[in-house]
Coordinates of C-alpha atoms in Angstrom, one line a residue:
X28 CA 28.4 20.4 102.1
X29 CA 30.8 19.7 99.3
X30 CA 29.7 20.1 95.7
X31 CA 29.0 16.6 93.3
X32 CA 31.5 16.0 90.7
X33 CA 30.6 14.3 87.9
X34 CA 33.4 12.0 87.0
X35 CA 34.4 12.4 83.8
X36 CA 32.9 10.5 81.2
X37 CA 36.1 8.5 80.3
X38 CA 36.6 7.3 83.2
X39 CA 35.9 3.4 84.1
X40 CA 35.9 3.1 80.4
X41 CA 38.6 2.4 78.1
X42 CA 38.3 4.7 75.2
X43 CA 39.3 3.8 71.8
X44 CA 42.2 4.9 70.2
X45 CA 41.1 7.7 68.0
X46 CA 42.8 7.8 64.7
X47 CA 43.8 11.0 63.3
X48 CA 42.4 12.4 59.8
X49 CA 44.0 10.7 57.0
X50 CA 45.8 12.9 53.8
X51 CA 46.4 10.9 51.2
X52 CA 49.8 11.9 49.3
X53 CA 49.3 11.4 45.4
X54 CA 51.5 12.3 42.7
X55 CA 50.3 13.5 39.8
X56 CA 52.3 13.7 36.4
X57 CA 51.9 16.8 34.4
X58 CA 52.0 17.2 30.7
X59 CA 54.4 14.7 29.0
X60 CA 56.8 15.8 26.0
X61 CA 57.1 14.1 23.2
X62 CA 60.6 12.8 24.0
X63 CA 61.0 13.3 27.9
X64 CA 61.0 10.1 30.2
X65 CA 59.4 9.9 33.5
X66 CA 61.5 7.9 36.0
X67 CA 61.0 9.2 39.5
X68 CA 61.1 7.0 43.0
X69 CA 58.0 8.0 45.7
X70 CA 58.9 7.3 49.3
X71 CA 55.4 7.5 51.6
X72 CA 56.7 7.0 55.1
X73 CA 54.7 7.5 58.5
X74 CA 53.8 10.6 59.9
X75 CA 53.5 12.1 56.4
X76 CA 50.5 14.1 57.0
X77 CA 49.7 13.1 60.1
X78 CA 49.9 9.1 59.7
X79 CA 48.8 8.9 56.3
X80 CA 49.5 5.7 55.9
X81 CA 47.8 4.5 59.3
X82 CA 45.4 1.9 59.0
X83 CA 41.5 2.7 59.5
X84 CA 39.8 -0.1 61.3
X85 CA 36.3 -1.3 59.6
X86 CA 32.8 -0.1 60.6
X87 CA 32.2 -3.4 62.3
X88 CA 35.6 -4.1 63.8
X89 CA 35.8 -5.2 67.2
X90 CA 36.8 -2.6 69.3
X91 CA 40.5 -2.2 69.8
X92 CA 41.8 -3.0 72.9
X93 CA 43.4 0.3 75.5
X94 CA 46.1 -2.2 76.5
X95 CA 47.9 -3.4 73.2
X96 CA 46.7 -1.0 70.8
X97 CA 49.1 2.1 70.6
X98 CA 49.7 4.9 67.7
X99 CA 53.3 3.3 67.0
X100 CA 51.3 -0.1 66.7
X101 CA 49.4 0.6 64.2
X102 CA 51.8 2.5 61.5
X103 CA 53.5 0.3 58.8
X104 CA 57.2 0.2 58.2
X105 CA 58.0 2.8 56.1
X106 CA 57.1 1.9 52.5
X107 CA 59.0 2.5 48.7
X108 CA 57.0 2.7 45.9
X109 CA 58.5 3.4 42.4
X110 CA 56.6 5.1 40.1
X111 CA 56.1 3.4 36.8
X112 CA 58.8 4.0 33.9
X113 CA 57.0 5.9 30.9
X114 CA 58.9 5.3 28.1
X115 CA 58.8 8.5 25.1
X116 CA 56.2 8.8 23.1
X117 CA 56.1 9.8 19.6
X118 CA 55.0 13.3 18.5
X119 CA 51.5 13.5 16.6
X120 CA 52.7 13.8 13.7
X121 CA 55.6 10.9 13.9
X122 CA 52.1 8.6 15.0
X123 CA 50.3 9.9 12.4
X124 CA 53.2 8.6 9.7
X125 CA 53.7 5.5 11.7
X126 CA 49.4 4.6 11.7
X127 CA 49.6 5.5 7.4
X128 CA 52.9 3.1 7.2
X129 CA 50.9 0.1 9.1
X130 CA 47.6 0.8 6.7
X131 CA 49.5 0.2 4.3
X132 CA 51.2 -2.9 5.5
X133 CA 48.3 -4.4 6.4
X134 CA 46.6 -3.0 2.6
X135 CA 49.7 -4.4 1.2
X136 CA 49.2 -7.6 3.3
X137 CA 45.2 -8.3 2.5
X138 CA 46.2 -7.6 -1.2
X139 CA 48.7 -10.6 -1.1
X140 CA 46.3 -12.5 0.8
X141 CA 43.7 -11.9 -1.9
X142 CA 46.1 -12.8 -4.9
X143 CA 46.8 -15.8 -3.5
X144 CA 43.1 -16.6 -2.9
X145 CA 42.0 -15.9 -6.7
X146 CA 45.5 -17.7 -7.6
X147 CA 44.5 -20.7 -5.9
X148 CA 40.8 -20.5 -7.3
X149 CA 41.9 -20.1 -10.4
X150 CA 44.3 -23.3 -9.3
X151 CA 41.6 -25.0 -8.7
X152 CA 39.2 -24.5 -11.6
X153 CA 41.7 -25.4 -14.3
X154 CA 42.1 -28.7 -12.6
X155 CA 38.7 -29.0 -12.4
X156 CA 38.1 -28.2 -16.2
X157 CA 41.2 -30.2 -16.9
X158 CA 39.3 -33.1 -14.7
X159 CA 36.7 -32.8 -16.9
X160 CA 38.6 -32.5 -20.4
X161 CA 40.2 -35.7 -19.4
X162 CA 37.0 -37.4 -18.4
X163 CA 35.6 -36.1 -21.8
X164 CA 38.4 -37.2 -23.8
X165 CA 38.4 -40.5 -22.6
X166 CA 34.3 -41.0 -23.0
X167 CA 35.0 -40.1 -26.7
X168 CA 37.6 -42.2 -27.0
X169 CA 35.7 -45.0 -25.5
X170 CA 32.6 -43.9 -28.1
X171 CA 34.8 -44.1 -31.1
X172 CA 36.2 -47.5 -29.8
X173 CA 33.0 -49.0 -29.6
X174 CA 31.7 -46.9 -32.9
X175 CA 34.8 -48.7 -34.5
X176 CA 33.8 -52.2 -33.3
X177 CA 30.3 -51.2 -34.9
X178 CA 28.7 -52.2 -38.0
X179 CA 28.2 -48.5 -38.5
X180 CA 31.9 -47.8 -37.6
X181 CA 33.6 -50.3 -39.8
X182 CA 31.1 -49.2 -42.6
X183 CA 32.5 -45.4 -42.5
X184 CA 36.1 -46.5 -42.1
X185 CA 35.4 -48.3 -45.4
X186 CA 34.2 -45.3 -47.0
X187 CA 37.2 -43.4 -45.8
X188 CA 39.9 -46.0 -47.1
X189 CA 38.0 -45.8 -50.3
X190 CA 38.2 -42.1 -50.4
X191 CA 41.7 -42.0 -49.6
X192 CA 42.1 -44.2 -53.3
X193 CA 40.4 -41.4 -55.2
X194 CA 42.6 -40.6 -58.7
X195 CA 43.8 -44.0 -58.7
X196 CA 43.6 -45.4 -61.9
X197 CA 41.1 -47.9 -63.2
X198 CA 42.9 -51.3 -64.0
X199 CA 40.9 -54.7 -64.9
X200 CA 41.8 -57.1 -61.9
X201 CA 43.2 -54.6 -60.1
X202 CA 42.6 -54.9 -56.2
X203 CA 44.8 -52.5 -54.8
X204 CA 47.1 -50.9 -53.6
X205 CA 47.6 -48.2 -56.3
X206 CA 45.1 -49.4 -58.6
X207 CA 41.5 -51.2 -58.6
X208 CA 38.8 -52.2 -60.6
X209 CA 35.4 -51.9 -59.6
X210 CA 35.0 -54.5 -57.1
X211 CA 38.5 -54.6 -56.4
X212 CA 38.5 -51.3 -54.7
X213 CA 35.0 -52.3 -53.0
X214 CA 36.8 -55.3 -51.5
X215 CA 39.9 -53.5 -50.6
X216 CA 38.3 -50.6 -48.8
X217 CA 36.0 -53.1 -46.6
X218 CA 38.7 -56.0 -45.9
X219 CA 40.6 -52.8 -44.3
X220 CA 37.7 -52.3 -42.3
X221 CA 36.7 -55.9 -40.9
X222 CA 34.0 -56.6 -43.5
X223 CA 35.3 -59.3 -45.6
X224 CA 33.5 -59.8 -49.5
X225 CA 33.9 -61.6 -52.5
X226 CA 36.4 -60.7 -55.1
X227 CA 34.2 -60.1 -58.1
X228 CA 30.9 -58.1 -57.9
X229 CA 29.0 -60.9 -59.0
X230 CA 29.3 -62.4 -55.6
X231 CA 29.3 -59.5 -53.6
X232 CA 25.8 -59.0 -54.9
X233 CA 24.8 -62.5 -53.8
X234 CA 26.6 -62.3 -50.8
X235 CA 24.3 -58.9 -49.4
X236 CA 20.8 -58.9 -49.0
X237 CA 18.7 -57.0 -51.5
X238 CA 16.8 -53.6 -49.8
X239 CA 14.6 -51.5 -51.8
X240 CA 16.7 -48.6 -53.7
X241 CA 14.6 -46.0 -51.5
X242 CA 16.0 -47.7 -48.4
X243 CA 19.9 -47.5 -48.9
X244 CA 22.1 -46.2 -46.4
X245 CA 25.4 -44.4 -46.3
X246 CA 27.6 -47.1 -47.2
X247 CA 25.6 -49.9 -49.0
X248 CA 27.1 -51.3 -52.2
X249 CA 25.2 -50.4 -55.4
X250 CA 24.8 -53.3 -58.6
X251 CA 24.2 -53.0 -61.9
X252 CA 23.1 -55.7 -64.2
X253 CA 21.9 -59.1 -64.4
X254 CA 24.2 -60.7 -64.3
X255 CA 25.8 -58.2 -62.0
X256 CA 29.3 -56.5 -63.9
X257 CA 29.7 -53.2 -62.1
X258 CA 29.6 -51.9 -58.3
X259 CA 30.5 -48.8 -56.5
X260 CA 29.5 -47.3 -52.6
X261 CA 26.7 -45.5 -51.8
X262 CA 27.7 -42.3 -49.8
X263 CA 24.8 -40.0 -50.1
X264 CA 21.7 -38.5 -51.7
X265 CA 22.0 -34.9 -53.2
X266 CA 19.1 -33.2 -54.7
X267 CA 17.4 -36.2 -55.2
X268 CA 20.2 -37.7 -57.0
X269 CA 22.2 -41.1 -55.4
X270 CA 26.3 -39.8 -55.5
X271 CA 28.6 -42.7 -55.4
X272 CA 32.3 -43.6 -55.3
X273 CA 33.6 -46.2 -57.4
X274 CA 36.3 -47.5 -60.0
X275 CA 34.5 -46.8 -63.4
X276 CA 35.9 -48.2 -66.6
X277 CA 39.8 -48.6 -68.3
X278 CA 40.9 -45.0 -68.8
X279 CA 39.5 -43.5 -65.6
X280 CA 40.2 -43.0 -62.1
X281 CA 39.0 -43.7 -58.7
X282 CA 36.1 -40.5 -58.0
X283 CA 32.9 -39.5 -56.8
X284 CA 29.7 -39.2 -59.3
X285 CA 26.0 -39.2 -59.7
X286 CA 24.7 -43.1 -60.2
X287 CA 24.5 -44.5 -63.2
X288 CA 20.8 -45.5 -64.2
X289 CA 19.7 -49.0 -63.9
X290 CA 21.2 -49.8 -60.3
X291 CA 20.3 -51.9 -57.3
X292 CA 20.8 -51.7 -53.4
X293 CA 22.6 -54.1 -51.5
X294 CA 23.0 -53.6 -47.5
X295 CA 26.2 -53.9 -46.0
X296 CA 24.5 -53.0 -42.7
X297 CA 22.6 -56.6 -43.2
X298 CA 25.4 -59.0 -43.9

């Protein structure tokens, strides 16, 4: 009686192809100088360390097949890789000068970019301000327009072209432009202004209506006598005292003065 032998367990079935372990070839770059370059070429080929570069089939693969799948089969082509280029690199302290110079670039830079911030700002107010000077000059202008047109207005330019006769002399008749009398300087002054009155002061007091002597504004004319023979400008009141500016008598000159007593008020701001 012969013995039972077990066939062997491979038999009737087609074992897989069983890959060999894998070592994986790796390069490694040691310290760098500060001036060296690194420019090498790394050939992996097949059969480095027993078929490193052999593919490994996935956990859930299908199984490969006896018949086509074969150790030859299932190495790549031999494969060139180049290793990358490292170009030099500065020492520390070369980096260390070439990080200060950019700070100070860039410092440089931001303080340039700030200059010509506030330099535009600065731009920009002034023509703002200048905007406004412009808008205000022209308001006032357009004010002392229409205070000219004004009753008010030609009132004080009278006074002022009266004022600019002062130390003419007094001459009986006289209306101007070197010498007045009393109503001829009155008449002058207010003519140059847009108020027309009569030539004598007779009829410039008929001509204005009569206000109280309490009620007489800058620029009303001031009589004297009945009939009327003298006249001069009311300008102002000082310490209870009526200053006015008139052509007084033969002898004497255009001026400013204290009122005679005896006067009376007539409005100009009326007529």
């Amino acid at each position: 009686m012969s013995k039972s032998v077990s066939p062997p367990a491979h038999r009737g079935t087609a074992r897989p192809f069983r890959v060999p372990n894998v070592s994986i070839a790796r390069t490694i770059a040691g310290s760098i100088s500060g001036h060296s370059k690194l420019i090498g070429r790394i050939t992996l080929a097949s059969g480095i360390a027993a078929g490193a570069l052999v593919a490994v089939p996935a956990a859930n693969a299908a199984p490969v097949s006896q018949d086509t799948t074969t150790l030859e089969s299932t190495v790549e082509p031999a494969k060139v890789v180049e290793a990358p280029t490292l170009e030099a690199s500065a020492t520390p302290a070369a980096m260390l000068t070439d990080i200060k110079q950019l700070e100070r670039a860039v410092e440089v830079q931001e303080r340039k970019a700030e200059a010509a911030r506030k330099a535009a700002e600065a731009k920009r107010k002034a023509a703002i301000a200048a905007k406004k000077a412009a808008e205000a000059k022209k308001k006032a202008e357009a004010e002392a327009k229409a205070f000219a047109a004004s009753r008010e207005g030609k009132i004080e330019r009278a006074i002022s072209v009266a004022s600019e006769q002062i130390g003419d002399p007094y001459v009986w008749g006289a209306t101007g432009p070197s010498s007045f009398d009393c109503s001829g300087l009155t008449q002058y002054a207010f003519s140059a202004a847009g108020i027309e009155l009569p030539r004598v002061s007779r009829d410039q007091a008929a001509a204005l209506p009569t206000v109280p002597n309490d009620q007489i504004q800058r620029g009303d004319l001031m009589f004297w006598g009945s009939p009327v023979y003298h006249v001069g400008i009311f300008l102002r009141w000082e310490n209870g005292q009526a200053i006015m500016l008139h052509a007084p008598k033969p002898g004497a000159s255009v001026r400013e003065e204290a009122a005679w007593d005896g006067w009376f008020a007539g409005s100009t701001h009326q007529a």
